[in-house]
Coordinates of C-alpha atoms in Angstrom, one line a residue:
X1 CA 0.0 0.0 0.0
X2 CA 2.1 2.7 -1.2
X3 CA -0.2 4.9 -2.7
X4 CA -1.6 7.4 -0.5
X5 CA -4.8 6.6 -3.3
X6 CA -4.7 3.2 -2.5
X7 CA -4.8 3.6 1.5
X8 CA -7.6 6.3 1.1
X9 CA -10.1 3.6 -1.2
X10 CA -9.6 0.6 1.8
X11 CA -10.1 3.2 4.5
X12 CA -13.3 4.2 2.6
X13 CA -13.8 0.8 1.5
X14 CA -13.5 -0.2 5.6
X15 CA -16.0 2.3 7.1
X16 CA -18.5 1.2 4.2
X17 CA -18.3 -2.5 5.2
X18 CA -18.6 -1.4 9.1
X19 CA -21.6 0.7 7.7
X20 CA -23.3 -1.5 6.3
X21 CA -23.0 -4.2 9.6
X22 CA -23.8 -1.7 11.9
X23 CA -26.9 -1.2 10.0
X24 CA -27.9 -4.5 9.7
X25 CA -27.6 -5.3 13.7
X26 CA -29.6 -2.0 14.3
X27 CA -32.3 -2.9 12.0
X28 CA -32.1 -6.2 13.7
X29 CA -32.4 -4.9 17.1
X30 CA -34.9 -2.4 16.0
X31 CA -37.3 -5.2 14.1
X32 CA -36.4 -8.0 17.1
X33 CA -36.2 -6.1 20.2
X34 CA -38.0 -2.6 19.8
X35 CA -41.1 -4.6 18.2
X36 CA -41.3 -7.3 20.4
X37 CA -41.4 -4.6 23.5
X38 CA -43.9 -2.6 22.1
X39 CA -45.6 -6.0 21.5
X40 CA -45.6 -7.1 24.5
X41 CA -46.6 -3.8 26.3
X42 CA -50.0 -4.1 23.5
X43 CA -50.4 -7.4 24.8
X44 CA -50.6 -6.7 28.7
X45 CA -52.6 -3.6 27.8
X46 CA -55.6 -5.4 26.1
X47 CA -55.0 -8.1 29.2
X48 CA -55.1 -5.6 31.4
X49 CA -58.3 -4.2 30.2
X50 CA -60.1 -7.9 29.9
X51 CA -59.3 -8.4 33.2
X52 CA -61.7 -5.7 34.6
X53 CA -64.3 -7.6 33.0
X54 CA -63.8 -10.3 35.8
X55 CA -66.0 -9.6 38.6
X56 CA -64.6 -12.3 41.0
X57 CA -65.7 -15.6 42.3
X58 CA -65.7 -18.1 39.6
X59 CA -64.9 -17.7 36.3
X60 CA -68.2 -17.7 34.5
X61 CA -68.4 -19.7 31.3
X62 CA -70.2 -16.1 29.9
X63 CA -66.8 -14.5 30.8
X64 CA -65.0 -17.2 28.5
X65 CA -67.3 -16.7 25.5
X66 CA -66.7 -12.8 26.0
X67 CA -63.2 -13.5 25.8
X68 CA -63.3 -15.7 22.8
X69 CA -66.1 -13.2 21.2
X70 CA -63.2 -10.3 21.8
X71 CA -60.3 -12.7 19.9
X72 CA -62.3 -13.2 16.7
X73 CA -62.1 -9.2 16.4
X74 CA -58.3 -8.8 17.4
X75 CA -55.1 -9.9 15.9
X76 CA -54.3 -11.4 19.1
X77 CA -55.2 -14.9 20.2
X78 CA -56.4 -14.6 23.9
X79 CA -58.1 -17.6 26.1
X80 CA -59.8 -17.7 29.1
X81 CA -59.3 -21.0 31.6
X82 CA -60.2 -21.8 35.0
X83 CA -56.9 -24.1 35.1
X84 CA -53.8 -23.8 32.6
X85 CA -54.3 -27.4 31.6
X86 CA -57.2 -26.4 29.7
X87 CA -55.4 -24.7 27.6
X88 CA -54.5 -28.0 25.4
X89 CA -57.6 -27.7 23.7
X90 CA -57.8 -24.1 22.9
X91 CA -54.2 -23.2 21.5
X92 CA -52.6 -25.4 18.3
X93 CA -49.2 -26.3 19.8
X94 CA -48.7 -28.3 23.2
X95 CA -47.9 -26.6 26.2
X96 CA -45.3 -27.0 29.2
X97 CA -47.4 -26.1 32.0
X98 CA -44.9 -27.1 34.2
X99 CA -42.5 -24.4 32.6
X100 CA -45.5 -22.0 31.6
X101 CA -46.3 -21.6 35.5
X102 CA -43.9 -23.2 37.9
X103 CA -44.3 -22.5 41.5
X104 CA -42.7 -19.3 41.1
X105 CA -44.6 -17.9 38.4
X106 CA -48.0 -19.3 41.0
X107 CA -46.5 -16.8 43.4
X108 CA -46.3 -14.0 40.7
X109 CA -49.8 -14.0 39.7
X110 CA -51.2 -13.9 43.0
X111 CA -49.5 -11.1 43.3
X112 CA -51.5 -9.9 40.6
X113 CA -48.4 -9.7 38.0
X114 CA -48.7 -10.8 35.0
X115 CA -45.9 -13.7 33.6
X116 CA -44.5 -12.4 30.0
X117 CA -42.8 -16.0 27.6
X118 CA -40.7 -15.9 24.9
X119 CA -39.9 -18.9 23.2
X120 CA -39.5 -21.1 20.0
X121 CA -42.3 -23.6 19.0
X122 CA -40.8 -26.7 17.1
X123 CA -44.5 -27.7 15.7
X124 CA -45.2 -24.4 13.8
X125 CA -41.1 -23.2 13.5
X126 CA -41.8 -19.7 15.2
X127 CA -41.2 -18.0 17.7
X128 CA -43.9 -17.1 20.2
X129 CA -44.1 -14.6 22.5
X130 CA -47.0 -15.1 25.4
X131 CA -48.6 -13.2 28.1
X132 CA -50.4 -14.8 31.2
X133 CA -52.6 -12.3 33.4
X134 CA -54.3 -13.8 36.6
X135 CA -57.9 -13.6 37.8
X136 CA -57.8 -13.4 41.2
X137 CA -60.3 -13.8 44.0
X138 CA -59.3 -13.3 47.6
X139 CA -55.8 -15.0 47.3
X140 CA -57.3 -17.9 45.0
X141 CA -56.5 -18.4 41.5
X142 CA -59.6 -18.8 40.3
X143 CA -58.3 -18.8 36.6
X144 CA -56.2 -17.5 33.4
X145 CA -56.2 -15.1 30.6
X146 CA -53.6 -16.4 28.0
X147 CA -52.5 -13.9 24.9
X148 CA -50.3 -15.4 22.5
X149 CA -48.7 -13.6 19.2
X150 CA -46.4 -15.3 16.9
X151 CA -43.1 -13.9 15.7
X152 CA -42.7 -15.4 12.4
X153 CA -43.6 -12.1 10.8
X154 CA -40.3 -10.6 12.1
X155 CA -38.6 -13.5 12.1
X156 CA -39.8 -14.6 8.2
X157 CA -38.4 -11.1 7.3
X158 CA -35.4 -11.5 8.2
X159 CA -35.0 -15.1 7.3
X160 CA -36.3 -14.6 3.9
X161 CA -35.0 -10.9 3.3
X162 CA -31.2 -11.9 4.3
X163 CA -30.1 -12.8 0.8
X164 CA -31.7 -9.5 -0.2
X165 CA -29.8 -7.5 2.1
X166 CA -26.8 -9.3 1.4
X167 CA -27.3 -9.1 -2.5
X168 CA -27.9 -5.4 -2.1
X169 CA -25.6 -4.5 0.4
X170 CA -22.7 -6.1 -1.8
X171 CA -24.3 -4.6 -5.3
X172 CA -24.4 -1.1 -2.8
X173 CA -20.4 -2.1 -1.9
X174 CA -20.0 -2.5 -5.5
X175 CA -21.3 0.8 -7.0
X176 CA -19.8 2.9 -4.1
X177 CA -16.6 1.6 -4.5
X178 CA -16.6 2.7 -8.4
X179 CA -17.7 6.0 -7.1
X180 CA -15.1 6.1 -4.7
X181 CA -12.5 4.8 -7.3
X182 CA -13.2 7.4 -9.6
X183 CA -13.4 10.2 -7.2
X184 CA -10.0 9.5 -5.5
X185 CA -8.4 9.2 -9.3
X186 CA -9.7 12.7 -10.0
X187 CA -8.6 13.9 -6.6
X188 CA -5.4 12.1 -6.9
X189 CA -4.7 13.1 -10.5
X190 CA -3.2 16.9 -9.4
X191 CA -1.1 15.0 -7.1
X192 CA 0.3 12.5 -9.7
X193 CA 1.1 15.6 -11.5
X194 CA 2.8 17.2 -9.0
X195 CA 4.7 13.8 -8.2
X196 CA 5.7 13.4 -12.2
X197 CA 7.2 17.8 -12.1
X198 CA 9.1 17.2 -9.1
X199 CA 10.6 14.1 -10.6
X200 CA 10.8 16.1 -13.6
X201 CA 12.6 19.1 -11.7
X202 CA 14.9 16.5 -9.9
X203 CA 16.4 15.8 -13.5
X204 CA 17.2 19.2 -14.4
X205 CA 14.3 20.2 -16.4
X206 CA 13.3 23.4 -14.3
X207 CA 10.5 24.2 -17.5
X208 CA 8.2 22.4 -15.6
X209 CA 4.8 23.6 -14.8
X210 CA 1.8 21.7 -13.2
X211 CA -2.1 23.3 -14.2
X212 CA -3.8 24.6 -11.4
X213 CA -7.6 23.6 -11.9
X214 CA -8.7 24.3 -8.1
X215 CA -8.6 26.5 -5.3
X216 CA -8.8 23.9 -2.9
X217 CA -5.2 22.8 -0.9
X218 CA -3.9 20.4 -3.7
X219 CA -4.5 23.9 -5.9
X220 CA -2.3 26.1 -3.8
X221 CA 0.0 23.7 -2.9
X222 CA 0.1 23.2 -7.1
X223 CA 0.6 27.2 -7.2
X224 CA 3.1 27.1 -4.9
X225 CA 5.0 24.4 -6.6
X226 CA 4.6 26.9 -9.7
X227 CA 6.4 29.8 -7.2
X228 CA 8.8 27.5 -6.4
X229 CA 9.6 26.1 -10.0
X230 CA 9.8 29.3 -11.5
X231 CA 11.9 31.0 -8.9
X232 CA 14.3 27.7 -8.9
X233 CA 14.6 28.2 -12.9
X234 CA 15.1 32.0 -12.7
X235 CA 17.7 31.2 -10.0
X236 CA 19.4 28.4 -12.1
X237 CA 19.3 30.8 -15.0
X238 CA 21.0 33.4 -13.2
X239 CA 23.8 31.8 -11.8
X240 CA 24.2 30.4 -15.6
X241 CA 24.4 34.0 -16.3
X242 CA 26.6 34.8 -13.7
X243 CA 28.9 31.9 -14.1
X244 CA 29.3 33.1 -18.1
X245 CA 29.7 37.0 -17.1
X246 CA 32.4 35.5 -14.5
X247 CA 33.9 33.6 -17.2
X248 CA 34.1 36.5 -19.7
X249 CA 35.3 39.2 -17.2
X250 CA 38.2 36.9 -16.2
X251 CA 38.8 35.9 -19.4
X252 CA 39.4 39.6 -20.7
X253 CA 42.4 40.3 -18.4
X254 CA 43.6 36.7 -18.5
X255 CA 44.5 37.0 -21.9
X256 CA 46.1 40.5 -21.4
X257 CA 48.5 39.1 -18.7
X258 CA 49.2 36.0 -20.5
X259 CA 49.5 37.9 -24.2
X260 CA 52.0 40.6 -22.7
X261 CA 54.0 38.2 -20.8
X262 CA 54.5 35.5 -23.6
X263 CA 55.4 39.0 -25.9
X264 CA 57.6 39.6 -23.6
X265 CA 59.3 36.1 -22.9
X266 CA 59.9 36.4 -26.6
X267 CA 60.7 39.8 -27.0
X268 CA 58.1 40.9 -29.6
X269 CA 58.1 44.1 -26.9
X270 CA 60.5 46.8 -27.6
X271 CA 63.1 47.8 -24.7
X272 CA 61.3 51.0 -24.6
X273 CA 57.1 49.4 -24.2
X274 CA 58.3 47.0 -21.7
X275 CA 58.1 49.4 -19.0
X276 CA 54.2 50.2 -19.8
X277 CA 53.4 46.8 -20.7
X278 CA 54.8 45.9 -17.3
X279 CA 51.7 48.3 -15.8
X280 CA 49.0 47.0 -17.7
X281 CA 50.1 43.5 -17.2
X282 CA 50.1 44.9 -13.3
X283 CA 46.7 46.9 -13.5
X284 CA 45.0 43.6 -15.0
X285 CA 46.3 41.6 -12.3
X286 CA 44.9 44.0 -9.7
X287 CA 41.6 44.1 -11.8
X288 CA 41.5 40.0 -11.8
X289 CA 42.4 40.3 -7.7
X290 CA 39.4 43.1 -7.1
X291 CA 37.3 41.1 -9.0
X292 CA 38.0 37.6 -7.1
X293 CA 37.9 39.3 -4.0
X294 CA 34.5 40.3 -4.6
X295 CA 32.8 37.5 -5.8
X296 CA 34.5 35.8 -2.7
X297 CA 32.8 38.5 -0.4
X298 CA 29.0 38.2 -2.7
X299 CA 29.1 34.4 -2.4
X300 CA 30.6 35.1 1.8
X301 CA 27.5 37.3 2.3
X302 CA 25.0 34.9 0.7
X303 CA 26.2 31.7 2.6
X304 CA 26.2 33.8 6.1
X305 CA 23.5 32.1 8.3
X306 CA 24.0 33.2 11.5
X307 CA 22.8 37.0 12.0
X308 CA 25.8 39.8 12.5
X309 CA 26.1 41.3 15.6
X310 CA 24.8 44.8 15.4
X311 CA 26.3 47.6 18.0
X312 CA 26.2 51.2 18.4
X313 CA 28.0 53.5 16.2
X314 CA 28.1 57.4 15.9
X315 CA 26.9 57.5 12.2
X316 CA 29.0 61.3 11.8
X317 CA 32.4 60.0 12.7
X318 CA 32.4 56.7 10.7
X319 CA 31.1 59.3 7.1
X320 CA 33.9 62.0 8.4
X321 CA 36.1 58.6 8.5
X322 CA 35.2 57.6 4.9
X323 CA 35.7 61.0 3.9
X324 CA 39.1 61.2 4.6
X325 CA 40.1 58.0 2.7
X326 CA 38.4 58.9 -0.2
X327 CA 39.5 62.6 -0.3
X328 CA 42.8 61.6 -2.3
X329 CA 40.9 59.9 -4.7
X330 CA 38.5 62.8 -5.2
X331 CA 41.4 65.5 -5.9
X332 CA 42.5 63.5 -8.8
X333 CA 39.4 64.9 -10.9
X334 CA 39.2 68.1 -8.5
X335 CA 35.6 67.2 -6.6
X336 CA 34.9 68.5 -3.6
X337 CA 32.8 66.0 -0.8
X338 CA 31.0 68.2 1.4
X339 CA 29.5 66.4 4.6
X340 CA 26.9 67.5 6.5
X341 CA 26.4 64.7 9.6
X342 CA 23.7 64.9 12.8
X343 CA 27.0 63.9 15.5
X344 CA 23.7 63.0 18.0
X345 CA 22.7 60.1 15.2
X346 CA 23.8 56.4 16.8
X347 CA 23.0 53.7 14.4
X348 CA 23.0 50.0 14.8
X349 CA 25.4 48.4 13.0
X350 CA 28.7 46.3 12.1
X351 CA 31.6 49.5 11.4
X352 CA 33.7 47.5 9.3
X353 CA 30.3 46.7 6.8
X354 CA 29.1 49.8 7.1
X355 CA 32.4 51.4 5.8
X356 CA 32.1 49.2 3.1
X357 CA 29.0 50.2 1.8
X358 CA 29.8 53.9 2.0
X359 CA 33.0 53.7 0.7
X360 CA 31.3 51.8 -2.5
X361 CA 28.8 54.5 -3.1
X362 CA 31.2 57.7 -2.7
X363 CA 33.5 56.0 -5.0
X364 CA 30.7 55.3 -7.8
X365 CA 29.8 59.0 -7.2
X366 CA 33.3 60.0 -7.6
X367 CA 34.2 57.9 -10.5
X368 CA 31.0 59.0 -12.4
X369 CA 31.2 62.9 -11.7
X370 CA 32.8 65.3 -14.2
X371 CA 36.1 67.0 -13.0
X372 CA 35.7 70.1 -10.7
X373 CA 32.1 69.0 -9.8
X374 CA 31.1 67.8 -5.9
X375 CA 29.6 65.1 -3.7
X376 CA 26.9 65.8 -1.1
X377 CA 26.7 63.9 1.7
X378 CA 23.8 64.5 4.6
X379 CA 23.0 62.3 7.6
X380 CA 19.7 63.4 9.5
X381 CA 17.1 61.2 11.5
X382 CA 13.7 60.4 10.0
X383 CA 10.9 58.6 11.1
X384 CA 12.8 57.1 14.3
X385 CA 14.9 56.1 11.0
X386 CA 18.7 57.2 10.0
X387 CA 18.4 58.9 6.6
X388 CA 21.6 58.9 4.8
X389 CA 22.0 60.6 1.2
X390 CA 25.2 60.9 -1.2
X391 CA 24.3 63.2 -4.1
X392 CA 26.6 63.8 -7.1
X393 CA 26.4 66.1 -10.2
X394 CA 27.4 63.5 -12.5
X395 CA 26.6 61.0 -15.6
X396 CA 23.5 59.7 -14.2
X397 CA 21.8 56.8 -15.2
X398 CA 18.8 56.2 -17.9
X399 CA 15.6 55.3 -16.0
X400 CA 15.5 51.8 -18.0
X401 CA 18.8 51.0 -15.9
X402 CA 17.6 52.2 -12.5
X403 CA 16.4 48.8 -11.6
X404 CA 18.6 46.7 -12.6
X405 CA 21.9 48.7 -11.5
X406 CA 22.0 46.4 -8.3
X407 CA 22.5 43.1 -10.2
X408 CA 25.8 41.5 -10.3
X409 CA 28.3 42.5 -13.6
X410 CA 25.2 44.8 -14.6
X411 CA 27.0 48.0 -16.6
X412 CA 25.1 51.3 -17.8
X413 CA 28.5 52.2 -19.5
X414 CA 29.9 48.6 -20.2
X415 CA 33.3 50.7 -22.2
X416 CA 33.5 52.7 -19.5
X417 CA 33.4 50.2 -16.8
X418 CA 35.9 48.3 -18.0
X419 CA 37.8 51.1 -18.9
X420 CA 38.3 52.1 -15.0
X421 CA 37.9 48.7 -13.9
X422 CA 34.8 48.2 -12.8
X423 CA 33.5 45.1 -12.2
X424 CA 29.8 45.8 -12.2
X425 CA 29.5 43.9 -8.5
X426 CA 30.0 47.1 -6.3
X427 CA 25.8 48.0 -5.5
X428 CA 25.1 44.1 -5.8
X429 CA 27.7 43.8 -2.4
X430 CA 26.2 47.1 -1.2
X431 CA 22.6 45.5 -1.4
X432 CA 23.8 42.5 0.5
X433 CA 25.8 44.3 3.1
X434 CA 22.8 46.6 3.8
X435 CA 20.6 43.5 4.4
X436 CA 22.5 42.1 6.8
X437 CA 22.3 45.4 8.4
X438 CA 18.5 45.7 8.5
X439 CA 18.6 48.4 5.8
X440 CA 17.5 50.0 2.9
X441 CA 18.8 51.6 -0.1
X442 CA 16.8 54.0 -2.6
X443 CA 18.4 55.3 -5.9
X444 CA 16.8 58.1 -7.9
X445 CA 18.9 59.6 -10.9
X446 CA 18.5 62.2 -14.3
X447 CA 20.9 61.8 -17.1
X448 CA 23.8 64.4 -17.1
X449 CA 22.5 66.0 -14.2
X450 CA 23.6 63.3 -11.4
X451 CA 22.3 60.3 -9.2
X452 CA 21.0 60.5 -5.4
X453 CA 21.6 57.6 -2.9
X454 CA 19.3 57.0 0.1
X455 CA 20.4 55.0 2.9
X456 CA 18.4 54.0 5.5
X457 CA 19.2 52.5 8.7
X458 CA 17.8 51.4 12.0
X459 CA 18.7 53.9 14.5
X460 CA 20.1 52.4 18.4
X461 CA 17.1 52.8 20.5
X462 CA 17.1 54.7 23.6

């Protein structure tokens, strides 16, 4: 039983059978015992009422034609006797009168109780069911009334009906469990599905797709497997993407360093070029070193599991801090970074990540300014938030680029990039590094008129 379809059909298939049984015994019980009781309660109720007919003394034979007079208009066969042995020539079948009243039964009807029988009767293959009231006069018995009602009706019906029931309860089985059978396939059929995509997936083909015909839970879970499928294929296709930009951007100053070296080994290279080829074989060594050193930190982030520990830092001092090292590189093309800092704003943070992602910003903003322009930087609180913007007066980017400058190798100026040796991963690390730092960077930008930079970050509560 290793289908989850199969285990569902006998579980059905179980609770039908005990269905079924527990119907028979309660029609049983309710045709055998219920009927007989209310039987019997009929039966002592017409007795009951005979019996006020007896005045006392003897039993009259006038009282015994009543009786008989009352049995031809009844269903009921009732006698009347002064002794129980005269009951051999009033009923059909041959009595026990030993068993019918025994000395304890005597006691009971001069009590004034009547004496209720159940039993078979061999001669007519029935049960019979009999009541025995008293007629009583001043402690003497002075006779009988005797109501008898066979049970072959009941028990006929279910003698005879059993095959019936049996024959209808299996032809009954037999249709519900096609029913069942069909209903369980179309239940089970989104499943199977499901079962043949994921085996599907688990051989590479990330294509696959299961139809969603229901909003029910095999629907969802179907939609979800959808999500799932689609964000594993768009993942897989990425990091095919990213292995092949990897590829190409190491390939590029690979074949520098390994073209200008053999040149040189053989001395294509004049005396005089040797000294410049020497830098760019340098420059492309530092470019393959920048660029393995942040893939190593991208794939670093993405594995991290544990959460970083966060601690509080004086926002103005670690920008002022920033500042400084990138004020050399800033003078090369003449731009000014002005810094306006809140010193009261404390942050949350990691100092040595949070460097990081300034430093890579500023130095966007400074390599994609024109000479003798400036960067803006202003830190002020906002919203029980830190608000941190870097403005510069540069390039900018086209709006078609703005969402999709934070992907890894992605290049608005591709020449350009490669020209100052940019490897396209800087806001990809900067995205990563702000996430593990619980915050949030916004970029807004106009062509030839510059690009703004909002940071936001958690700030240390009081």
């Amino acid at each position: 039983m290793k289908k989850i379809s199969t285990r569902i059909w006998l579980l059905i298939f179980s609770f039908l059978i005990i269905t079924v049984v527990f119907m028979y015994v309660l029609t049983d019980y309710l045709y055998e015992r219920l009927y007989v009781e209310d039987t019997e309660e009929m039966m002592v109720e017409v007795g009951s009422k005979l019996q006020t007919m007896y005045t006392g003394s003897k039993v009259t034979d006038q009282f015994i034609a009543d009786i008989e007079q009352y049995t031809n208009y009844s269903n009921l066969n009732i006698f009347a006797v002064r002794n129980p042995r005269e009951l051999s020539a009033c009923v059909p079948f041959d009595i026990d009168f030993e068993t019918l009243i025994g000395p304890e039964e005597r006691q009971q009807l001069l009590a004034g109780e009547y004496v209720q029988k159940i039993g078979y009767e061999p001669r007519f293959d029935r049960q019979l069911i009999s009541v025995v009231l008293p007629l009583v006069d001043q402690n003497r018995l002075e006779g009988i009334i005797y109501i008898y009602f066979p049970l072959a009706k009941i028990s006929e019906l279910a003698n005879k009906e059993v095959i019936s029931l049996f024959v209808s309860a299996f032809i009954f089985l037999i249709v519900i469990s096609y029913l069942i059978y069909k209903g369980i396939r179309h239940i089970m059929r989104p499943l199977s599905n499901l079962q043949r995509a994921v085996e599907q997936m688990s051989d590479g083909n990330y294509g696959t797709r299961v139809p969603v015909h229901s909003k029910d839970e095999i629907g969802r879970l179907s939609s979800t497997f959808n999500k799932m499928a689609e964000s594993i294929q768009q993942e897989d296709e990425a990091q095919k993407t990213f292995l092949a930009t990897v590829s190409h951007e190491l390939r590029t100053p690979i074949s520098y360093v390994k073209g200008y070296s053999e040149a040189m080994q053989k001395g294509i290279i004049p005396e005089s070029q040797k000294e410049e080829t020497i830098q760019l074989i340098v420059r492309e060594a530092n470019r393959m070193e920048r660029l393995t050193n942040e893939l190593l930190l991208l794939a670093r982030m993405e594995n991290e599991q544990a959460e970083i520990t966060l601690y509080p830092i004086p926002l103005a001092e670690t920008l002022r801090e920033v500042q400084k090292i990138l004020t050399y590189q800033a003078e090369k093309k003449a731009i000014a970074i002005h810094l306006d800092a809140d010193d009261a704003l404390i942050i949350k943070a990691d100092e040595v990540k949070l460097k990081q992602v300034f430093i890579n910003i500023i130095e966007n903003a400074i390599n994609y300014s024109y000479e003798q322009s400036k960067v803006e930087i202003t830190a002020f609180e906002d919203n029980g938030s830190a608000q941190i913007t870097i403005k510069d007066y540069g390039i900018g980017i086209p709006k078609e680029d703005l969402s999709h400058v934070t992907e890894r190798f992605y290049r608005v100026n591709k020449a350009r990039s490669r020209a100052d040796g940019g490897s396209g991963l800087g806001l990809s690390i900067v995205e990563q590094l702000l996430k593990q730092l619980q915050g949030k960077i916004e970029i807004e930008s106009e062509v030839e008129k510059g690009t703004v930079v909002k940071i936001t970050l958690p700030l240390m509560e009081e």
